[in-house]
Amino acid sequence: GILYTIIIFCGIYAEVGIRERFINFSSASETADNVETHALQFRSAVIFELIMCCSDVGVAIILGAILLYQATLKAGTTANASSSVLMIALSCIFRLMQTSIIASNLLHMFAASLILDPSLSAVTVAGSDLKDMCTLDCEDQGRSSVALAEALALLFLSIQKYGYTLALVFFGVSLFFLGTIIVVDHNVNNKLFPHYLGWACILAGFGYVLDALMYFLWDGYNGEVSSYFMLPVLVADSFGWRVGYC
């Protein structure tokens, strides 16, 4: 329960408190100004999400251990126990894959802050190279090295956004296996793991996957129908607290 609370707090801080405040995907210059003005706050989001990822690894291990114990407790047949163990393992593996993608994807966010940091010599050299390129190739358009750096930073932030969305596909698959094991295994769906949470996890898993696919398949999609896909998530999120505090 404590780890799940940390995950939610850190995730909200990084997404709502930092990215939604400072990043405007329709304006590279505004985003660059925000990042440069609030550089420490912006980079703190990376630290908070690293804490979130470490906590998520802990949740995956603890939850997997609890489910394995419940699934193998008084198991009726070896076949039933084996299928339950397989689904639990798949749920944990896909959750850890999601965490790995989110953690490695933070490099894109950090790279954007590096590009916009004039105090770093490596970035200064890169800026000079961009300026030379601009002088040689972009004079007619009047683009400056500053504009190129801002555009490049926004590109990295866009990649980070879609990388996070990609990670949620694996989280959705993890929730599907988690919900399935809760619904079908009678040793798991006791008073600690009620049926409705299992079905909520399954629906939330489909919601995460479908919403993520919309971002990749629907040109210009920006979460217009995400709220409908995410309705079961509100119920499924209570799963973490129920497991932790029961």
Coordinates of C-alpha atoms in Angstrom, one line a residue:
G1 CA 0.0 0.0 0.0
I2 CA 2.8 2.4 0.9
L3 CA 4.6 1.7 -2.4
Y4 CA 1.5 2.1 -4.4
T5 CA 0.9 5.5 -2.7
I6 CA 4.4 6.6 -3.7
I7 CA 3.8 5.5 -7.3
I8 CA 0.6 7.6 -7.5
F9 CA 2.1 10.6 -5.8
C10 CA 5.3 10.6 -7.9
G11 CA 3.4 10.0 -11.1
I12 CA 0.9 12.8 -10.5
Y13 CA 3.7 15.2 -9.6
A14 CA 5.8 14.4 -12.7
E15 CA 2.8 14.5 -15.1
V16 CA 0.5 17.1 -13.7
G17 CA 2.9 19.2 -11.6
I18 CA 5.7 19.4 -14.2
R19 CA 5.0 18.2 -17.7
E20 CA 1.5 19.6 -18.1
R21 CA 2.7 23.0 -16.6
F22 CA 5.9 23.4 -18.6
I23 CA 5.4 21.6 -21.9
N24 CA 3.4 23.1 -24.7
F25 CA 3.7 20.8 -27.7
S26 CA 2.3 23.4 -30.0
S27 CA 5.0 26.0 -29.0
A28 CA 8.7 25.0 -28.9
S29 CA 9.7 28.5 -27.8
E30 CA 7.3 28.6 -24.9
T31 CA 8.4 25.2 -23.8
A32 CA 12.0 26.1 -24.0
D33 CA 11.4 29.3 -21.9
N34 CA 9.6 27.2 -19.2
V35 CA 12.3 24.6 -19.1
E36 CA 15.1 27.1 -18.9
T37 CA 13.3 29.2 -16.2
H38 CA 12.4 26.2 -14.1
A39 CA 15.3 23.9 -14.9
L40 CA 15.6 22.4 -11.4
Q41 CA 11.9 21.7 -11.1
F42 CA 11.8 20.2 -14.6
R43 CA 14.7 17.9 -13.9
S44 CA 13.1 16.9 -10.5
A45 CA 10.4 15.2 -12.5
V46 CA 13.0 12.7 -13.7
I47 CA 14.0 11.9 -10.1
F48 CA 10.4 11.5 -9.0
E49 CA 9.7 9.1 -11.8
L50 CA 12.8 7.1 -11.0
I51 CA 11.4 6.8 -7.5
M52 CA 8.1 5.7 -9.0
C53 CA 9.8 3.1 -11.2
C54 CA 11.7 1.6 -8.2
S55 CA 8.5 1.5 -6.2
D56 CA 6.8 -0.2 -9.1
V57 CA 9.4 -2.9 -9.2
G58 CA 8.7 -3.5 -5.5
V59 CA 5.0 -3.7 -6.1
A60 CA 5.5 -6.2 -8.9
I61 CA 7.6 -8.5 -6.7
I62 CA 5.4 -8.2 -3.6
L63 CA 2.2 -8.6 -5.6
G64 CA 3.6 -11.6 -7.5
A65 CA 4.7 -13.3 -4.3
I66 CA 1.2 -12.8 -2.7
L67 CA -0.6 -14.1 -5.8
L68 CA 1.8 -17.1 -6.0
Y69 CA 1.1 -18.0 -2.4
Q70 CA -2.7 -17.7 -2.9
A71 CA -2.7 -19.6 -6.2
T72 CA -0.7 -22.5 -4.9
L73 CA -2.6 -22.7 -1.5
K74 CA -4.7 -25.8 -1.6
A75 CA -4.4 -26.0 -5.4
G76 CA -6.8 -28.5 -6.8
T77 CA -4.7 -30.0 -9.5
T78 CA -1.1 -29.5 -10.8
A79 CA -2.5 -28.3 -14.1
N80 CA -4.5 -25.6 -12.4
A81 CA -1.6 -24.5 -10.3
S82 CA 0.7 -24.4 -13.4
S83 CA -1.7 -22.2 -15.4
S84 CA -2.1 -19.8 -12.5
V85 CA 1.7 -19.6 -12.0
L86 CA 2.1 -18.9 -15.7
M87 CA -0.5 -16.0 -15.7
I88 CA 1.1 -14.5 -12.5
A89 CA 4.6 -14.7 -14.1
L90 CA 3.3 -13.0 -17.3
S91 CA 1.6 -10.3 -15.3
C92 CA 4.8 -9.5 -13.4
I93 CA 7.0 -9.7 -16.6
F94 CA 4.8 -7.3 -18.5
R95 CA 4.6 -4.9 -15.6
L96 CA 8.4 -4.9 -15.3
M97 CA 8.7 -4.3 -19.0
Q98 CA 6.5 -1.3 -18.6
T99 CA 8.7 0.0 -15.8
S100 CA 11.8 -0.5 -17.8
I101 CA 10.4 1.4 -20.8
I102 CA 9.4 4.3 -18.5
A103 CA 12.7 4.5 -16.8
S104 CA 14.8 4.4 -20.0
N105 CA 12.4 6.8 -21.7
L106 CA 13.3 9.5 -19.1
L107 CA 16.6 10.0 -20.9
H108 CA 14.6 11.8 -23.7
M109 CA 13.2 14.2 -21.1
F110 CA 16.7 14.8 -19.6
A111 CA 18.1 15.2 -23.1
A112 CA 15.7 18.1 -23.8
S113 CA 16.9 19.9 -20.7
L114 CA 20.5 19.3 -21.7
I115 CA 19.9 20.8 -25.2
L116 CA 18.4 23.9 -23.6
D117 CA 21.2 24.3 -21.0
P118 CA 23.7 26.8 -22.3
S119 CA 26.1 26.3 -19.4
L120 CA 27.2 22.9 -20.6
S121 CA 30.2 22.9 -23.0
A122 CA 28.9 20.0 -25.0
V123 CA 25.6 21.8 -25.6
T124 CA 27.5 25.0 -26.5
V125 CA 29.5 23.1 -29.1
A126 CA 26.3 21.5 -30.4
G127 CA 24.7 25.0 -30.6
S128 CA 27.6 26.3 -32.6
D129 CA 27.3 23.4 -35.0
L130 CA 23.6 24.2 -35.3
K131 CA 24.4 27.8 -36.0
D132 CA 26.9 26.9 -38.7
M133 CA 24.3 24.6 -40.3
C134 CA 21.7 27.4 -40.1
T135 CA 24.1 29.8 -41.8
L136 CA 24.9 27.4 -44.6
D137 CA 21.5 25.8 -45.2
C138 CA 18.7 27.8 -43.6
E139 CA 19.4 31.4 -44.5
D140 CA 16.4 31.8 -46.7
Q141 CA 14.1 30.6 -43.9
G142 CA 15.8 32.8 -41.3
R143 CA 16.0 30.0 -38.8
S144 CA 18.5 30.5 -35.9
S145 CA 20.4 28.0 -33.9
V146 CA 18.1 28.9 -30.9
A147 CA 15.0 27.9 -32.9
L148 CA 16.7 24.7 -34.0
A149 CA 17.7 23.8 -30.4
E150 CA 14.1 24.5 -29.2
A151 CA 12.6 22.4 -31.9
L152 CA 15.0 19.6 -31.2
A153 CA 14.2 19.8 -27.4
L154 CA 10.5 19.6 -28.2
L155 CA 11.1 16.6 -30.4
F156 CA 12.8 14.7 -27.5
L157 CA 9.9 15.6 -25.3
S158 CA 7.4 14.3 -27.9
I159 CA 9.4 11.1 -28.1
Q160 CA 9.2 10.9 -24.3
K161 CA 5.4 11.3 -24.4
Y162 CA 4.9 8.6 -26.9
G163 CA 7.4 6.3 -25.1
Y164 CA 5.4 6.7 -21.9
T165 CA 2.2 5.8 -24.0
L166 CA 4.0 2.7 -25.4
A167 CA 4.8 1.6 -21.8
L168 CA 1.2 1.7 -20.9
V169 CA 0.5 -1.0 -23.5
F170 CA 2.6 -3.4 -21.5
F171 CA 0.9 -2.2 -18.3
G172 CA -2.5 -2.9 -19.9
V173 CA -1.5 -6.5 -20.8
S174 CA -0.2 -6.9 -17.2
L175 CA -3.5 -5.8 -15.8
F176 CA -5.3 -8.2 -18.1
F177 CA -3.4 -11.2 -16.8
L178 CA -3.8 -9.9 -13.2
G179 CA -7.5 -9.6 -13.6
T180 CA -7.8 -13.0 -15.2
I181 CA -6.0 -14.8 -12.4
I182 CA -8.2 -13.0 -9.8
V183 CA -11.4 -14.0 -11.7
V184 CA -10.6 -17.6 -12.5
D185 CA -8.5 -18.8 -9.6
H186 CA -10.7 -19.7 -6.6
N187 CA -7.7 -19.6 -4.3
V188 CA -7.1 -16.0 -5.3
N189 CA -10.6 -14.5 -5.5
N190 CA -11.2 -14.7 -1.8
K191 CA -12.1 -11.7 0.4
L192 CA -8.8 -10.1 -0.3
F193 CA -9.2 -10.2 -4.0
P194 CA -12.9 -9.8 -4.9
H195 CA -14.3 -10.7 -8.3
Y196 CA -15.2 -7.1 -9.2
L197 CA -11.6 -6.0 -8.9
G198 CA -10.6 -8.8 -11.3
W199 CA -13.1 -7.6 -13.9
A200 CA -12.0 -4.0 -13.3
C201 CA -8.4 -4.9 -14.0
I202 CA -9.4 -6.7 -17.2
L203 CA -11.4 -3.8 -18.5
A204 CA -8.7 -1.3 -17.4
G205 CA -6.1 -3.4 -19.3
F206 CA -8.2 -3.2 -22.5
G207 CA -8.6 0.5 -21.8
Y208 CA -4.9 1.2 -21.5
V209 CA -4.1 -0.8 -24.7
L210 CA -6.9 0.7 -26.8
D211 CA -6.1 4.3 -25.7
A212 CA -2.4 3.8 -26.4
L213 CA -3.1 2.3 -29.9
M214 CA -5.3 5.4 -30.6
Y215 CA -2.2 7.6 -30.1
F216 CA -0.2 5.6 -32.6
L217 CA -2.9 4.9 -35.2
W218 CA -5.1 8.1 -35.1
D219 CA -3.2 11.0 -36.6
G220 CA -3.4 14.0 -34.4
Y221 CA -5.1 12.1 -31.5
N222 CA -4.5 13.8 -28.2
G223 CA -6.6 11.8 -25.7
E224 CA -10.1 13.0 -26.9
V225 CA -11.7 9.8 -25.8
S226 CA -9.2 8.7 -23.1
S227 CA -11.6 9.4 -20.3
Y228 CA -14.0 6.7 -21.6
F229 CA -11.2 4.1 -21.8
M230 CA -9.9 5.0 -18.4
L231 CA -13.2 4.6 -16.4
P232 CA -12.4 1.1 -15.1
V233 CA -8.9 2.4 -14.0
L234 CA -10.5 4.3 -11.2
V235 CA -11.8 1.0 -9.7
A236 CA -8.7 -1.0 -10.6
D237 CA -6.4 1.6 -8.9
S238 CA -8.1 0.8 -5.6
F239 CA -6.7 -2.7 -5.9
G240 CA -3.2 -1.5 -4.8
W241 CA -4.5 0.0 -1.6
R242 CA -6.8 -2.9 -0.8
V243 CA -3.9 -5.4 -1.2
G244 CA -1.5 -3.2 0.8
Y245 CA -3.7 -2.3 3.7
C246 CA -5.8 -5.5 4.2

